[in-house]
Amino acid sequence: MRSNWKELLKQPFAQENLMMMGKLKPAEEFTPEEVEALEPFWKRVEATALPLHVPVKGPYERKWWKEAVAYQIYPMSFCDSNGDGIGDLNGIYSKLDYLKALGVDIVWLSPIYDSPNDDNGYDIRDYRKIHADYGTMEDFDRLLEGVHARGMKLIMDMVLNHTSDEHPWFQAALKDPTSKYKDYYIWRKGKADGTPPNNWQSFFSEPAWNYYPELDEWALHLFSRKQMDLNWENPELREEVYDMLNWWMDKGVDGFRLDVINLISKFEGLPDGEEGFITGIENYVYGPHLHEYLQELNRRVFSLHDSYTVGEGCGLGAATQVSMTLASRKELNTTFCFSHFDTPGHSKYSTYRYDLNYLKDYIMKTQGTQDADNWLTLVFENHDQPRFLSKITREPGEIEPAAKLVALLEMTLCGTTFIYEGQELGMRFVEFKHASEFRDVEAINMYKKLLSEGKTEEEAFRFVAPGTRDQTRAPMQWTSDANGGFTTGTPWLRLNDNFDTVNAADEEKDPDSILNFYRAAISQRKQNKTLVYGDFVPVCPEQKDFFGYTREDADGKYYVEINLSAHELERPVEMNGTLLLGSYGTAEKALRPFEANLYRLR
Ligand code: NOJ
């Protein structure tokens, strides 16, 4: 039996993984047989083991991106300027003043590169070309200038784990197997019985390998069959990537959101995975060269510019992600953590009422991990998840206070904060009527798989509809006019029917709207830097349905009180302060459903 397993058990990655498998317990409770059976697991933990992080006390280094409010734009759905039913760069340009007025500092564009759009742009065909649907490089330059002219920054979504199968590199590999581009991707011979090289499944309900008869080989794709995984072990490929990233930085962009960046290193030999939700995931979710590649990216690109990076990933817990964001390790500035998007036992396909007490626990656990060497992010919605607001509310009367509660949380906690388009309006659940309305490759594949497993069309539709990524990709609701003012043409994806009541134009006019509450909350964060840099201290943490905390530093002290429930709640504690912002306008004797208030204490 290996001798260092107890040391390995202390690694955050080991703990988070064992927890997910339901096997986490104190070292003394492991039997030798259990330790032995976990040998492949220990091997993987050993490959990425790092010195344990000791929180670094002391003041935070002040940085623009730490104070920033970032706003994610899903270009296809944001604003269509030419009536073709698809959002575009000139449409985004026309809304820059709206973003500025909201208080946005960083605009993040989901992919706008040339792409066959199998996965709506996360399958890039040309990293240096703008998708014709979105406009031209001149339109992009104008947009970038417009963003900068308003004192905002722009970050690009960058997909470095895979390219489209239509990318010239992949095409060259197919055409000439002796070309250097073949090794830019991950190829293997099949098994003797003609089956794929291993049993891995893609994230999109299919085997993770495509067979190419002309080469008699299989190529790996962890996502759709048109998204081919790049071989990061090839140094020439990495050079091309750095070149391309520097080209965008030299153009003036301010950083990157890095798509599934934790998947770029795969375990040698690509062994069969344990059968599970995504079979094979343990072999690439935290690969042996991940940190090496991130440090190289930092050295060759990020550190050469005043850039901001946020890594997106999957399958890693918050504690493991810290290893990628420690300033002293020189990898990424921040990562996203999504483990609070659903409560345990639920997935994005579940329809249930989310209990905000779980969110409170998550926040209490994670806020404390921010230190002088490590910076967090705050995120509740994105283009891959159903609207958070719909998960936490049931009755119409709850929507407005619950949306304001989320806004106040985001603007008063530690971390760089992210808003997803429409979140600031209280956009929510779309009632899809039929599977033919789905546009998302993940949803379509899942639907087909369910049918192939014997589900009826109705059953498959009912399962997929609440979780399809089309939920948050439904077009922005600008006005109560036709198509919510998103397009004069036919929208590429159906809008939520409620755009006549939920839209930016009407909310602009209503001083109590969700939009105006977001503006006010953002403005509080900007005026009072203590809300960015101050210490986070929970108040009455044991009190169910109540979440209270202070943010404090030499410049001031602030207090947030929140009713996490849909019923009235007595205050467990009275604090004497000045109400700066309250979701019901004023504070009263008891906390009303989902009420959230911000006070200045000194
Ligand atoms: C994560 C992105 O957010 C998602 O939309 C995409 O499908 C996958 N990565 C693959 O690129």
Coordinates of C-alpha atoms and ligand atoms in Angstrom, one line a residue:
M1 CA 0.0 0.0 0.0
R2 CA 1.3 3.5 -0.8
S3 CA 2.7 5.4 2.1
N4 CA 1.7 9.0 1.3
W5 CA -2.0 8.6 1.0
K6 CA -2.8 10.4 4.3
E7 CA -0.9 13.4 3.0
L8 CA -2.7 13.2 -0.3
L9 CA -6.0 13.1 1.6
K10 CA -5.3 16.6 2.8
Q11 CA -5.4 18.0 -0.7
P12 CA -8.5 20.0 -1.4
F13 CA -8.9 18.1 -4.7
A14 CA -8.9 14.8 -2.8
Q15 CA -11.4 16.0 -0.2
E16 CA -13.8 17.5 -2.7
N17 CA -13.7 14.4 -4.9
L18 CA -14.2 11.9 -2.1
M19 CA -17.1 14.1 -0.9
M20 CA -18.7 14.0 -4.3
M21 CA -18.3 10.2 -4.3
G22 CA -19.8 10.0 -0.8
K23 CA -16.5 8.5 0.5
L24 CA -15.0 11.3 2.5
K25 CA -14.1 10.5 6.1
P26 CA -11.3 10.9 8.6
A27 CA -8.0 9.1 7.7
E28 CA -8.3 6.7 10.7
E29 CA -11.6 5.3 9.4
F30 CA -10.2 4.1 6.1
T31 CA -9.5 0.4 6.0
P32 CA -6.3 -0.8 4.1
E33 CA -8.6 -2.4 1.5
E34 CA -10.4 0.9 0.9
V35 CA -7.1 2.7 0.5
E36 CA -5.9 0.1 -1.9
A37 CA -9.1 0.3 -4.0
L38 CA -8.6 4.0 -4.3
E39 CA -5.1 3.6 -5.9
P40 CA -6.0 5.1 -9.3
F41 CA -7.5 8.0 -7.4
W42 CA -4.4 8.6 -5.3
K43 CA -2.3 8.5 -8.5
R44 CA -4.4 11.3 -9.9
V45 CA -4.3 13.4 -6.7
E46 CA -0.5 12.9 -6.5
A47 CA 0.0 14.2 -10.0
T48 CA -1.5 17.6 -9.1
A49 CA -0.7 17.8 -5.4
L50 CA 0.5 21.2 -4.2
P51 CA 1.7 22.6 -0.9
L52 CA -1.4 23.4 1.2
H53 CA -2.5 27.0 1.0
V54 CA -2.2 29.0 4.2
P55 CA -4.5 32.0 4.1
V56 CA -2.4 35.2 3.7
K57 CA -3.4 37.9 6.2
G58 CA -2.9 41.5 5.4
P59 CA -4.4 44.2 3.1
Y60 CA -5.6 43.4 -0.3
E61 CA -3.7 44.8 -3.2
R62 CA -6.1 47.1 -4.9
K63 CA -6.8 46.3 -8.6
W64 CA -9.4 47.6 -11.1
W65 CA -10.8 44.1 -11.7
K66 CA -11.3 43.5 -8.1
E67 CA -13.7 46.5 -7.9
A68 CA -15.4 45.7 -11.1
V69 CA -18.9 44.8 -12.0
A70 CA -18.8 42.6 -15.0
Y71 CA -21.7 42.0 -17.4
Q72 CA -22.0 39.0 -19.6
I73 CA -23.4 39.5 -23.1
Y74 CA -24.6 36.6 -25.1
P75 CA -24.3 38.3 -28.5
M76 CA -26.8 36.2 -30.3
S77 CA -29.5 37.3 -27.9
F78 CA -28.6 40.8 -26.9
C79 CA -29.7 43.2 -29.6
D80 CA -30.2 42.9 -33.3
S81 CA -29.4 46.0 -35.3
N82 CA -30.0 44.7 -38.8
G83 CA -33.3 42.7 -38.5
D84 CA -31.9 39.2 -39.3
G85 CA -33.2 37.9 -36.0
I86 CA -29.7 37.5 -34.5
G87 CA -28.0 39.9 -32.1
D88 CA -24.9 41.6 -33.4
L89 CA -22.0 44.0 -32.5
N90 CA -23.7 47.1 -33.7
G91 CA -26.7 46.1 -31.6
I92 CA -24.3 45.9 -28.6
Y93 CA -22.8 49.2 -29.5
S94 CA -26.2 50.8 -29.4
K95 CA -26.7 49.6 -25.8
L96 CA -23.3 50.8 -24.4
D97 CA -25.0 53.8 -22.7
Y98 CA -27.5 51.5 -21.0
L99 CA -24.6 49.4 -19.7
K100 CA -22.7 52.5 -18.5
A101 CA -25.8 53.8 -16.7
L102 CA -26.3 50.4 -15.0
G103 CA -22.7 50.8 -13.6
V104 CA -21.0 48.1 -15.6
D105 CA -17.2 48.2 -15.6
I106 CA -16.4 45.1 -17.7
V107 CA -18.3 43.9 -20.7
W108 CA -17.7 40.2 -21.4
L109 CA -18.7 39.0 -24.8
S110 CA -19.5 35.3 -25.2
P111 CA -17.8 34.1 -28.4
I112 CA -18.1 36.3 -31.5
Y113 CA -15.6 34.5 -33.7
D114 CA -16.2 32.8 -37.0
S115 CA -17.9 29.5 -36.2
P116 CA -20.3 27.0 -37.7
N117 CA -22.3 27.6 -34.5
D118 CA -22.8 24.0 -33.6
D119 CA -22.5 25.2 -30.0
N120 CA -23.3 28.8 -30.7
G121 CA -19.7 30.0 -31.1
Y122 CA -18.0 27.8 -28.5
D123 CA -16.8 25.9 -31.6
I124 CA -14.4 28.4 -33.2
R125 CA -13.4 28.1 -36.8
D126 CA -11.2 31.2 -36.9
Y127 CA -9.9 32.8 -33.8
R128 CA -9.1 36.1 -35.6
K129 CA -12.2 36.6 -37.5
I130 CA -15.6 38.0 -36.5
H131 CA -18.7 35.9 -37.2
A132 CA -20.5 37.3 -40.2
D133 CA -23.8 37.2 -38.2
Y134 CA -22.2 39.7 -35.7
G135 CA -20.6 42.1 -38.2
T136 CA -17.0 42.8 -39.2
M137 CA -13.7 43.5 -37.5
E138 CA -14.3 47.2 -38.1
D139 CA -17.6 46.9 -36.1
F140 CA -15.6 45.2 -33.4
D141 CA -13.0 47.9 -33.3
R142 CA -15.7 50.5 -33.1
L143 CA -17.3 48.6 -30.2
L144 CA -14.0 48.3 -28.4
E145 CA -13.4 52.0 -28.8
G146 CA -17.0 52.7 -27.6
V147 CA -16.5 50.6 -24.5
H148 CA -13.2 52.3 -23.7
A149 CA -14.5 55.8 -24.4
R150 CA -17.1 55.1 -21.6
G151 CA -14.4 54.1 -19.2
M152 CA -15.4 50.4 -19.4
K153 CA -13.2 47.3 -20.2
L154 CA -13.9 44.5 -22.6
I155 CA -13.0 40.8 -22.1
M156 CA -13.3 38.1 -24.7
D157 CA -14.6 34.6 -24.2
M158 CA -11.8 32.4 -25.3
V159 CA -12.2 28.7 -26.1
L160 CA -8.8 27.0 -25.8
N161 CA -9.8 23.4 -25.0
H162 CA -11.2 22.7 -28.4
T163 CA -11.8 24.2 -31.9
S164 CA -14.5 23.5 -34.5
D165 CA -13.8 20.5 -36.7
E166 CA -14.0 23.2 -39.5
H167 CA -10.9 25.0 -38.1
P168 CA -8.2 25.0 -40.8
W169 CA -5.9 23.1 -38.3
F170 CA -8.3 20.2 -38.1
Q171 CA -9.0 20.2 -41.8
A172 CA -5.3 20.1 -42.5
A173 CA -4.9 17.2 -40.2
L174 CA -7.7 15.3 -42.0
K175 CA -6.3 16.1 -45.4
D176 CA -2.7 15.2 -44.7
P177 CA -2.0 13.0 -41.7
T178 CA 1.7 13.8 -41.9
S179 CA 1.1 17.5 -41.5
K180 CA 2.1 19.1 -38.2
Y181 CA -1.5 20.0 -37.5
K182 CA -2.5 16.4 -36.9
D183 CA -0.8 16.5 -33.5
Y184 CA -2.7 19.6 -32.6
Y185 CA -5.6 17.3 -31.8
I186 CA -5.9 14.1 -29.8
W187 CA -6.0 11.0 -32.0
R188 CA -6.0 7.3 -31.1
K189 CA -6.5 4.0 -32.8
G190 CA -9.7 2.2 -31.9
K191 CA -9.8 -1.0 -29.9
A192 CA -9.3 -4.3 -31.7
D193 CA -13.1 -4.9 -31.8
G194 CA -13.6 -1.6 -33.7
T195 CA -14.9 0.3 -30.7
P196 CA -13.5 3.8 -29.7
P197 CA -10.2 4.0 -27.9
N198 CA -11.9 4.3 -24.5
N199 CA -15.3 4.6 -22.9
W200 CA -15.4 8.3 -22.4
Q201 CA -18.7 10.1 -22.9
S202 CA -19.0 13.7 -24.1
F203 CA -20.8 16.3 -22.0
F204 CA -23.4 16.3 -24.7
S205 CA -24.8 12.8 -24.3
E206 CA -22.7 11.1 -26.9
P207 CA -19.4 9.1 -27.1
A208 CA -16.4 11.4 -26.9
W209 CA -14.8 10.1 -30.0
N210 CA -15.4 10.6 -33.8
Y211 CA -14.1 7.9 -36.2
Y212 CA -12.4 9.2 -39.4
P213 CA -12.2 6.3 -41.9
E214 CA -9.7 8.2 -44.1
L215 CA -7.2 8.0 -41.2
D216 CA -8.6 4.9 -39.5
E217 CA -8.3 6.8 -36.3
W218 CA -10.5 8.4 -33.7
A219 CA -10.4 12.0 -32.5
L220 CA -11.4 13.2 -29.1
H221 CA -14.2 15.7 -28.4
L222 CA -15.4 16.3 -24.9
F223 CA -18.3 18.4 -26.1
S224 CA -20.2 18.2 -29.4
R225 CA -19.0 16.0 -32.3
K226 CA -17.9 19.2 -34.0
Q227 CA -15.8 20.5 -31.1
M228 CA -12.4 18.8 -31.3
D229 CA -10.1 18.7 -28.3
L230 CA -6.8 20.4 -28.8
N231 CA -3.6 18.6 -27.8
W232 CA -2.0 21.0 -25.3
E233 CA 1.0 18.7 -25.0
N234 CA 2.1 20.0 -28.4
P235 CA 4.4 23.0 -27.8
E236 CA 3.8 24.4 -31.3
L237 CA 0.1 24.4 -30.6
R238 CA 0.6 26.3 -27.4
E239 CA 2.8 28.9 -29.3
E240 CA 0.0 29.5 -31.8
V241 CA -2.4 30.0 -28.9
Y242 CA -0.2 32.5 -27.2
D243 CA 0.3 34.4 -30.4
M244 CA -3.4 34.6 -31.0
L245 CA -4.1 35.7 -27.4
N246 CA -1.4 38.4 -27.6
W247 CA -2.9 39.5 -30.9
W248 CA -6.2 40.2 -29.2
M249 CA -4.5 41.9 -26.3
D250 CA -2.5 44.1 -28.7
K251 CA -5.7 45.1 -30.3
G252 CA -6.7 46.5 -26.9
V253 CA -9.0 43.9 -25.2
D254 CA -8.6 43.8 -21.5
G255 CA -8.7 40.1 -20.7
F256 CA -10.4 36.8 -21.2
R257 CA -13.0 34.5 -19.8
L258 CA -11.4 31.1 -20.4
D259 CA -13.8 28.4 -21.4
V260 CA -13.6 25.0 -19.6
I261 CA -9.9 25.9 -19.0
N262 CA -9.5 23.2 -16.3
L263 CA -9.9 20.5 -19.0
I264 CA -6.8 21.3 -21.1
S265 CA -4.6 18.6 -19.6
K266 CA -5.5 14.9 -19.9
F267 CA -4.1 12.0 -18.0
E268 CA -1.5 10.0 -20.0
G269 CA -2.8 7.0 -21.7
L270 CA -6.4 8.3 -21.6
P271 CA -7.6 5.3 -19.6
D272 CA -11.2 4.1 -19.4
G273 CA -13.2 6.0 -17.0
E274 CA -15.5 4.9 -14.2
E275 CA -19.0 4.6 -15.5
G276 CA -21.0 7.6 -14.3
F277 CA -22.7 10.8 -15.2
I278 CA -19.9 11.9 -17.6
T279 CA -17.8 8.7 -17.9
G280 CA -14.1 9.5 -18.0
I281 CA -14.3 13.0 -16.4
E282 CA -11.8 12.0 -13.7
N283 CA -9.1 11.7 -16.4
Y284 CA -9.1 15.3 -17.4
V285 CA -10.9 17.5 -14.9
Y286 CA -7.7 18.3 -13.1
G287 CA -4.9 17.0 -15.3
P288 CA -1.2 16.6 -14.5
H289 CA -0.1 19.6 -16.6
L290 CA -2.9 22.0 -15.8
H291 CA -0.9 24.3 -13.5
E292 CA 2.1 24.2 -15.8
Y293 CA 0.0 25.3 -18.8
L294 CA -1.7 28.0 -16.8
Q295 CA 1.6 29.4 -15.6
E296 CA 2.9 29.4 -19.1
L297 CA -0.2 31.2 -20.3
N298 CA 0.4 33.7 -17.6
R299 CA 4.1 34.2 -18.4
R300 CA 3.6 34.3 -22.2
V301 CA 0.4 36.4 -22.3
F302 CA -1.5 37.6 -19.3
S303 CA 1.5 39.1 -17.3
L304 CA 2.6 41.1 -20.4
H305 CA -0.5 43.2 -20.3
D306 CA -2.8 44.8 -17.6
S307 CA -5.2 42.0 -18.1
Y308 CA -8.0 40.3 -16.2
T309 CA -8.7 36.6 -16.5
V310 CA -11.5 34.5 -15.2
G311 CA -11.4 30.8 -15.7
E312 CA -14.5 28.8 -16.3
G313 CA -14.5 25.2 -15.6
C314 CA -16.5 22.2 -14.6
G315 CA -16.1 19.4 -12.1
L316 CA -13.9 21.2 -9.7
G317 CA -14.9 22.5 -6.3
A318 CA -14.3 25.9 -4.8
A319 CA -11.3 24.8 -2.7
T320 CA -9.5 23.1 -5.6
Q321 CA -10.0 26.2 -7.7
V322 CA -8.1 28.3 -5.2
S323 CA -4.9 26.6 -6.6
M324 CA -5.5 28.3 -9.9
T325 CA -6.1 31.8 -8.5
L326 CA -3.5 32.4 -5.9
A327 CA -1.7 35.6 -7.1
S328 CA 1.6 34.1 -5.9
R329 CA 1.2 31.1 -8.2
K330 CA 0.8 33.4 -11.3
E331 CA -1.9 31.5 -13.1
L332 CA -5.4 33.1 -13.4
N333 CA -6.8 36.1 -11.5
T334 CA -10.1 34.4 -10.7
T335 CA -12.3 31.5 -11.5
F336 CA -16.0 30.9 -11.4
C337 CA -17.6 28.5 -8.9
F338 CA -21.0 27.2 -9.8
S339 CA -21.6 24.8 -6.9
H340 CA -24.4 27.0 -5.4
F341 CA -26.5 27.0 -8.6
D342 CA -28.5 24.0 -7.4
T343 CA -29.0 22.5 -4.0
P344 CA -27.6 19.0 -3.3
G345 CA -29.6 16.3 -5.0
H346 CA -30.8 18.6 -7.8
S347 CA -29.6 19.5 -11.2
K348 CA -30.4 22.2 -13.6
Y349 CA -33.2 19.9 -15.0
S350 CA -34.9 19.7 -11.6
T351 CA -38.0 21.8 -10.9
Y352 CA -37.9 22.6 -7.2
R353 CA -37.9 25.5 -4.8
Y354 CA -34.3 26.4 -4.0
D355 CA -33.8 26.9 -0.3
L356 CA -31.7 30.0 0.2
N357 CA -30.4 28.7 3.5
Y358 CA -28.2 26.5 1.3
L359 CA -26.9 29.6 -0.5
K360 CA -26.1 31.1 2.9
D361 CA -24.1 28.1 3.9
Y362 CA -22.2 28.1 0.6
I363 CA -21.5 31.8 0.9
M364 CA -20.3 31.4 4.5
K365 CA -17.9 28.6 3.5
T366 CA -16.5 30.4 0.4
Q367 CA -16.3 34.0 1.5
G368 CA -13.7 33.1 4.1
T369 CA -11.4 31.7 1.4
Q370 CA -10.7 35.1 0.1
D371 CA -7.4 36.4 1.4
A372 CA -4.6 38.7 0.3
D373 CA -3.4 36.1 -2.1
N374 CA -6.8 34.9 -3.4
W375 CA -9.7 36.7 -5.0
L376 CA -13.2 35.4 -5.5
T377 CA -16.0 35.9 -8.0
L378 CA -19.8 36.3 -7.5
V379 CA -22.1 34.8 -10.1
F380 CA -25.7 33.7 -10.1
E381 CA -26.6 33.3 -13.8
N382 CA -25.0 32.6 -17.1
H383 CA -25.8 31.2 -20.5
D384 CA -25.6 27.6 -19.4
Q385 CA -28.0 27.6 -16.5
P386 CA -31.7 28.3 -16.0
R387 CA -32.5 31.7 -14.4
F388 CA -31.6 31.6 -10.7
L389 CA -34.6 33.9 -9.9
S390 CA -37.0 31.2 -11.2
K391 CA -35.4 28.6 -8.9
I392 CA -35.9 30.7 -5.7
T393 CA -39.4 32.0 -6.3
R394 CA -42.8 30.4 -6.7
E395 CA -45.5 33.2 -6.3
P396 CA -45.5 36.3 -8.6
G397 CA -45.3 38.5 -5.5
E398 CA -42.0 37.0 -4.5
I399 CA -40.2 37.8 -7.8
E400 CA -39.4 41.5 -7.2
P401 CA -38.0 41.2 -3.7
A402 CA -36.1 38.0 -4.5
A403 CA -34.5 39.6 -7.5
K404 CA -33.5 42.6 -5.3
L405 CA -32.1 40.2 -2.7
V406 CA -29.8 38.7 -5.2
A407 CA -28.7 42.1 -6.4
L408 CA -27.9 43.2 -2.9
L409 CA -26.0 40.0 -2.2
E410 CA -23.9 40.4 -5.3
M411 CA -23.0 44.0 -4.6
T412 CA -22.1 43.6 -0.9
L413 CA -20.1 40.4 -0.8
C414 CA -16.4 39.7 -1.5
G415 CA -15.4 39.1 -5.1
T416 CA -15.5 40.4 -8.6
T417 CA -19.2 40.4 -9.4
F418 CA -20.9 39.2 -12.6
I419 CA -24.3 40.0 -14.0
Y420 CA -25.8 38.0 -16.9
E421 CA -27.8 39.9 -19.4
G422 CA -31.4 40.3 -18.3
Q423 CA -30.7 39.4 -14.7
E424 CA -30.9 43.1 -13.9
L425 CA -34.5 43.1 -15.3
G426 CA -35.7 40.0 -13.4
M427 CA -35.9 38.0 -16.6
R428 CA -37.0 34.4 -15.8
F429 CA -38.3 31.0 -16.8
V430 CA -39.4 30.6 -20.4
E431 CA -42.4 28.3 -21.0
F432 CA -41.2 26.3 -24.0
K433 CA -44.1 24.7 -25.9
H434 CA -42.4 22.0 -27.9
A435 CA -39.0 20.4 -28.4
S436 CA -38.8 22.0 -31.9
E437 CA -38.2 25.3 -30.1
F438 CA -34.9 24.1 -28.6
R439 CA -31.8 25.5 -30.3
D440 CA -29.2 24.3 -27.9
V441 CA -27.1 21.3 -29.0
E442 CA -26.9 20.0 -25.4
A443 CA -30.7 20.0 -25.1
I444 CA -31.3 18.6 -28.5
N445 CA -28.9 15.7 -27.9
M446 CA -30.3 15.0 -24.5
Y447 CA -33.9 15.0 -25.9
K448 CA -32.8 12.5 -28.6
K449 CA -31.1 10.3 -26.1
L450 CA -34.2 10.2 -23.9
L451 CA -36.3 9.2 -26.9
S452 CA -33.8 6.5 -27.7
E453 CA -34.1 5.2 -24.1
G454 CA -37.8 4.8 -24.6
K455 CA -39.2 8.0 -23.2
T456 CA -42.2 9.5 -25.0
E457 CA -41.8 12.8 -26.8
E458 CA -43.9 14.5 -24.0
E459 CA -41.8 12.9 -21.3
A460 CA -38.5 13.9 -22.9
F461 CA -39.7 17.4 -23.6
R462 CA -40.9 17.8 -20.0
F463 CA -37.5 16.7 -18.7
V464 CA -35.4 18.9 -20.9
A465 CA -37.4 22.1 -21.0
P466 CA -36.7 23.4 -17.5
G467 CA -32.9 22.8 -17.9
T468 CA -32.2 23.6 -21.6
R469 CA -29.6 26.3 -21.9
D470 CA -32.1 28.1 -24.2
Q471 CA -33.7 29.2 -20.9
T472 CA -31.2 32.0 -20.4
R473 CA -30.4 32.4 -24.1
A474 CA -33.9 33.7 -24.9
P475 CA -33.5 37.2 -26.3
M476 CA -33.2 40.3 -24.1
Q477 CA -36.4 42.1 -23.3
W478 CA -35.8 45.8 -24.2
T479 CA -39.4 47.1 -24.7
S480 CA -43.0 46.0 -24.8
D481 CA -43.0 46.2 -28.6
A482 CA -43.0 43.2 -31.0
N483 CA -40.2 40.8 -30.1
G484 CA -39.4 42.8 -27.0
G485 CA -37.5 45.3 -29.1
F486 CA -34.8 42.7 -29.6
T487 CA -35.3 42.4 -33.4
T488 CA -37.5 43.7 -36.2
G489 CA -37.1 40.3 -37.8
T490 CA -37.8 36.8 -36.6
P491 CA -35.9 36.0 -33.5
W492 CA -33.5 33.0 -33.7
L493 CA -35.0 31.7 -30.4
R494 CA -38.3 32.4 -28.9
L495 CA -38.7 35.2 -26.3
N496 CA -40.3 34.9 -23.0
D497 CA -43.9 35.8 -23.4
N498 CA -43.7 38.2 -20.5
F499 CA -41.7 40.9 -22.3
D500 CA -44.8 43.2 -22.3
T501 CA -44.4 43.6 -18.6
V502 CA -40.7 42.7 -18.0
N503 CA -38.6 45.0 -20.1
A504 CA -35.8 47.6 -19.8
A505 CA -37.9 50.5 -21.1
D506 CA -40.7 50.2 -18.6
E507 CA -38.2 49.5 -15.7
E508 CA -36.3 52.6 -16.6
K509 CA -39.4 54.6 -15.8
D510 CA -40.3 52.9 -12.5
P511 CA -38.1 54.1 -9.6
D512 CA -38.8 50.9 -7.7
S513 CA -38.0 48.5 -10.5
I514 CA -35.5 45.7 -10.3
L515 CA -33.4 47.5 -12.9
N516 CA -33.2 50.6 -10.8
F517 CA -32.5 48.6 -7.7
Y518 CA -29.5 47.0 -9.5
R519 CA -28.3 50.5 -10.4
A520 CA -28.6 51.7 -6.8
A521 CA -26.9 48.6 -5.4
I522 CA -24.0 48.9 -7.9
S523 CA -23.7 52.5 -7.1
Q524 CA -23.4 51.7 -3.3
R525 CA -20.6 49.3 -4.1
K526 CA -18.8 51.9 -6.1
Q527 CA -19.2 54.7 -3.6
N528 CA -18.2 52.5 -0.6
K529 CA -15.1 50.5 -1.3
T530 CA -15.4 48.8 2.1
L531 CA -18.1 46.7 0.3
V532 CA -15.3 45.5 -2.0
Y533 CA -12.3 45.3 0.4
G534 CA -13.7 45.1 3.9
D535 CA -13.7 42.0 6.1
F536 CA -16.8 39.8 5.9
V537 CA -18.2 38.8 9.3
P538 CA -21.4 36.8 9.7
V539 CA -24.1 38.0 12.2
C540 CA -26.3 35.5 13.9
P541 CA -25.0 32.7 11.6
E542 CA -27.1 30.0 13.3
Q543 CA -30.4 31.8 12.7
K544 CA -32.4 29.9 10.1
D545 CA -33.9 31.9 7.3
F546 CA -31.8 34.9 8.3
F547 CA -28.6 36.0 6.7
G548 CA -26.7 38.9 8.3
Y549 CA -23.2 40.1 7.8
T550 CA -21.0 43.1 8.2
R551 CA -18.3 44.4 5.9
E552 CA -15.7 46.5 7.7
D553 CA -12.4 48.2 7.3
A554 CA -10.7 51.4 8.4
D555 CA -13.0 53.5 6.1
G556 CA -16.3 52.2 7.5
K557 CA -18.7 49.5 8.6
Y558 CA -21.7 48.2 6.7
Y559 CA -24.4 45.8 7.7
V560 CA -26.6 43.6 5.5
E561 CA -29.7 41.8 6.8
I562 CA -31.7 39.4 4.6
N563 CA -34.8 37.4 5.0
L564 CA -34.1 34.2 3.1
S565 CA -37.7 33.0 3.3
A566 CA -41.0 33.7 1.6
H567 CA -42.7 34.6 4.9
E568 CA -42.3 37.4 7.5
L569 CA -39.4 37.0 9.9
E570 CA -38.6 38.7 13.1
R571 CA -35.2 40.3 13.3
P572 CA -32.9 38.2 15.4
V573 CA -30.8 41.4 16.1
E574 CA -31.3 45.1 15.9
M575 CA -28.3 47.1 14.6
N576 CA -28.3 50.9 14.8
G577 CA -27.5 52.2 11.4
T578 CA -28.6 54.3 8.5
L579 CA -30.5 52.5 5.9
L580 CA -28.7 53.0 2.6
L581 CA -30.7 50.7 0.4
G582 CA -33.7 48.4 1.1
S583 CA -35.6 46.1 -1.2
Y584 CA -38.9 47.4 0.2
G585 CA -37.7 51.0 0.3
T586 CA -38.1 51.4 4.1
A587 CA -37.3 49.0 7.0
E588 CA -40.1 48.0 9.3
K589 CA -40.6 46.0 12.5
A590 CA -40.3 42.6 10.9
L591 CA -38.5 41.5 7.8
R592 CA -41.0 41.0 4.9
P593 CA -40.6 38.0 2.4
F594 CA -37.1 38.0 0.9
E595 CA -36.4 41.5 2.3
A596 CA -32.8 42.7 2.0
N597 CA -31.4 45.8 3.5
L598 CA -28.0 47.6 3.5
Y599 CA -27.1 49.9 6.4
R600 CA -24.1 52.0 7.2
L601 CA -23.0 51.5 10.8
R602 CA -20.1 54.0 10.8
Ligands
NOJ1 C1 -18.7 26.1 -21.4 C2 -19.6 27.1 -22.1 O1 -20.0 28.0 -21.1 C3 -20.6 26.3 -22.8 O2 -21.6 27.1 -23.3 C4 -20.0 25.5 -23.8 O3 -21.0 24.6 -24.4 C5 -18.9 24.6 -23.3 N1 -18.1 25.3 -22.4 C6 -18.0 24.0 -24.4 O4 -17.3 25.0 -25.0

